[in-house]
Amino acid sequence: MALKNKDVLGLRELSIEEIDEILNTAELMKHILTQNNKRTPHLQGKSIVTLFYENSTRTRLSFELASKYMGASAANVSASSSSVAKGETLIDTGRTIESMGADVIVIRHPMSGASHLLAKNVDASVINAGDGMNEHPTQALLDMYTIREKLGRLENVKVTIVGDIMHSRVARSNIWGLQKMGAEITLAGPSTLMPVEIEKMGVKICSNVEEAVEGADVVMGLRIQKERQHEGLIPSIREYADLFGIDKKKIELASPNVIIMHPGPVNRGIEMTSDVIDYTASTINEQVTNGVAIRMALLYLLTRRRVIEHDMY
Amino acid sequence: MICIKGGNIIDGISNEPYRGDILIEKNKVMKIGRSLDINFPNSVVIDAAGLYVLPGLIDMHCHLREPGHEYKEDIASGTRSAAAGGFTSIACMANTNPPIDNGGMVNFIKTRAKENGVVKVYPIATVTKGMKGKTITEIGELYKAGAVALSDDGRPVEDSNVLKLAIQYSKMFNMPIINHCEDLNLVNDGVMNEGYMSTILGLKGINRAAEEIGIARDIIMAKHYGASIHIAHVSTMGGVELIRQAKREGIPITCETAPHYFSATDEWVDGYDANTKVNPPLRTADDVEAIKEGLRDGTIDAIATDHAPHHRDEKNIEYNIAAFGISGLETAFSLGYTNLVEKGILSLSGLVQKMSSTPANILGIEGGKLGEGSAADITIVDLNSEYIIDTRKFYSKGKNNPFHGKKVKGKILYTIVDGSIVYAHSKIYEGSIDGRVDLLDR
Ligand SMILES: [Zn+2]
C-alpha cells in the first residue's frame, strides 16, 4: 500500500489504513536502527531538505539522521522567523529548493497552514514538521507508535493530554490520530488555554488534572511557553505548575501501568516534577528513538510512492 | 439616444416588475412605460426581451485604493470593475494613503474619477484627522467639497467621545457616519472566526463579541445622541439581533452586510486559502442564516460589497500574514441573486432595493429609481444566465475572491451610466457607441 497523497501534512488527512501502514513500516525501521550497521539503501539517490523557520534541534536532527541512515543526501535550510514577513516568500524558497533537486521538503514553520501552502506550490513531497498551532504529525505518529509498542494496542486506550492545548500542534495531531485508531482522549489545562468548541472533536475536557488523570493509560504533558504568562493567558507559571504540573501524587490516580510522555524538551518542575521525569525517563528517551523510526518510515513511503507514480508513465 | 425595448422593468418605485420600454435622451430617462411607441431613427436599440432592467446598482462601501495603493487597485480599474458588476455609482472609503481627510483630497478623488472613471464615484471622507481616531475632520469643508459620508472604515472610531462629537457635528450637514464596529482588544491578532474551525485549523480566532460590542456601543450612541449611525458589514447573528431590537425601539440606525456574509462560511477557510481572509471574518452557517433573515425582515437595510482588492503577493502567502479583504464588485449581484432571490429570501425588487434604492437614500445621492426625468443609470441583467465565476477575467486588479470556480446565476449584460453604455457583453466601452446595435448584441 502506498500513501494517498504526495505530502504528509497532518493526521487529520491520513486514513486509518495509512496510519497502520506508517506504524508497521516504522517497526521495520526500528529494527534497522537497533543493528550495528544502521545503513540501508532505501533512499539511495534521494535528496531530503529540511526547511526550518523555527529552531528545533531535535526534530531536525531526527529527520537528518533518518535520511542519512537510509542513504539519502540531506541538507538544511534555516530561516529566522523574522524573515517570514519580509524578503523571499515561502513559495519562492520552496521552489528554489525544489529546483535544486529535492525529493522531499521537511518544513517547520511558526504559522498554521504554511506546510499546506508549500505543498500546493511544489511537486516535491512535503512533510509537515510542525506548522504553527495546527499539526505536528511526525510527533503524534511517534507518540502513537510508542503507545502501541508499550501497550500492544491503541484501541480503547485512555489518553490524557495536559497543558496548553490551544497553542499545541502536538495535541491537535494526537487527537486526530489517536481518535482514528480508537483511543479515548481527555484534555486538561487552564481554561484560557483551551481552544473553543474543541469538545466537538469528540474529546472530554476537565479543568482539574486529578479528574483527567484518573484511570488513564497514558498521560501526556505538553510544553508550556513562558510567554503565556507575559501574554496574560495564565496568571503565573508558578500557579500553572501548582494546578497543572504532573507530580507523583497525581500519577497515582492513573492506571498502575501508566505511560508518561512528553514531546520534550521538558521544563522540569513546571510541566512535570523531576521524580516523575526520572521515573519515566525511559519512555521519554524511547520516544526519541521511535521518532527516528517514524521519520524513516515516512521518508521511505513517500519516496516509494513517487517511484510507483513515476513508473505509471 | 438609447431605447431599451421589451425588458422586464423594475423601477425601484413599484414592487412588481412590468414589461416595457425605456427611452434615454442624453443623461436622463425621457420616457418609461408599457410598450412605448418609439421610432427614432438615430437611437441605439437594446433588445431587452427576456432580460431585467434595473435602476443602476449602487455600492455604498468599496475601497478603490487610490491614492497610495495603486498596485492593488486604482480609480480606473476599480470603476471598470464596478461597471462589470452592474454598479453605476459607488462610494469609496477614505482609508487611502494619505487618507481622504480634507477638501483637497475629496476633490482629488472627484477629479480622478472624472478623468479615469467609468461610473459615478462618491467620496467618503474620514471621521478623524489622519484617520487617527483623535480629532474630528473639518466636516463642513468635506461636505462642501462633495463627500457623501464619513467613515474611518478599516478601523472603528474607538474613542466614544470622539464619535459623539462627530455625530453631533455631522448632523449640521446631514452627513451619515458609517462605522466599522470592532473591539480591537478582543480581535487581538485573530485572523478568522473563532469557533470549531479556528480550533481545528490552529488559527487565531476573532470572537463574534468583538463585532457585537462595537455594534452595541454604536446603538447606545445613536440612542443617546439622537443621531443616525450606519453600521458597516454586519456579519453575526448577535449583531443582527441587536440591530433588530434597536430598530424596534426606534433608534435611528441603518446597516449593511456584504455578499460573502450570506454566501460563505468559516468552513471555507479549510485549506488555508487566504482569499477567504476578510474582516469581519466569514462566520458559521447559523450566522449566514441570521444574515439572510435580517435581509428578509428588513433589519439589514443594504448590501454593500466592501470591495477590498489586494495584490496577489499579499494573498498567496501564509494565512496569518495575508491581507484581509475580498475583491467583490464583480460577484455581488450574482451572489445576491443566486443566494437570496433564487432561495426565496428576497424578491428581485427587494434585492434591487438593498443594492440600489436604499444605499441611494442613506447616502442622499441620486439613483435607485427609474422614472421620467431620473438619471439614466441603468443595469440590465440576464437572470437565466448561469456561469462560473472566473477571477482571472475580473476588471479589478484584485483577483482575491473566494468564489472563484463557483457556479452562479444572474449575469450583468449592460451597465449604463448617465445615458452612456459603459459595459456591454463583458466589454467596457469608453466614449459613446452610436447606432452600433449589432456590436452590442454580439
Ligand atoms: Zn470595515
PDB file of C-alpha atoms in Angstrom, chain B residues 41 320 377 405:
ATOM      1  CA  PRO B  41     -34.046  56.513 -36.477  1.00  0.00           C
ATOM      2  CA  ASN B 320      -1.560  34.721   9.250  1.00  0.00           C
ATOM      3  CA  ASP B 377     -28.229  54.963 -14.634  1.00  0.00           C
ATOM      4  CA  GLY B 405     -14.896  28.458  -9.690  1.00  0.00           C
TER       5      GLY B 405
END
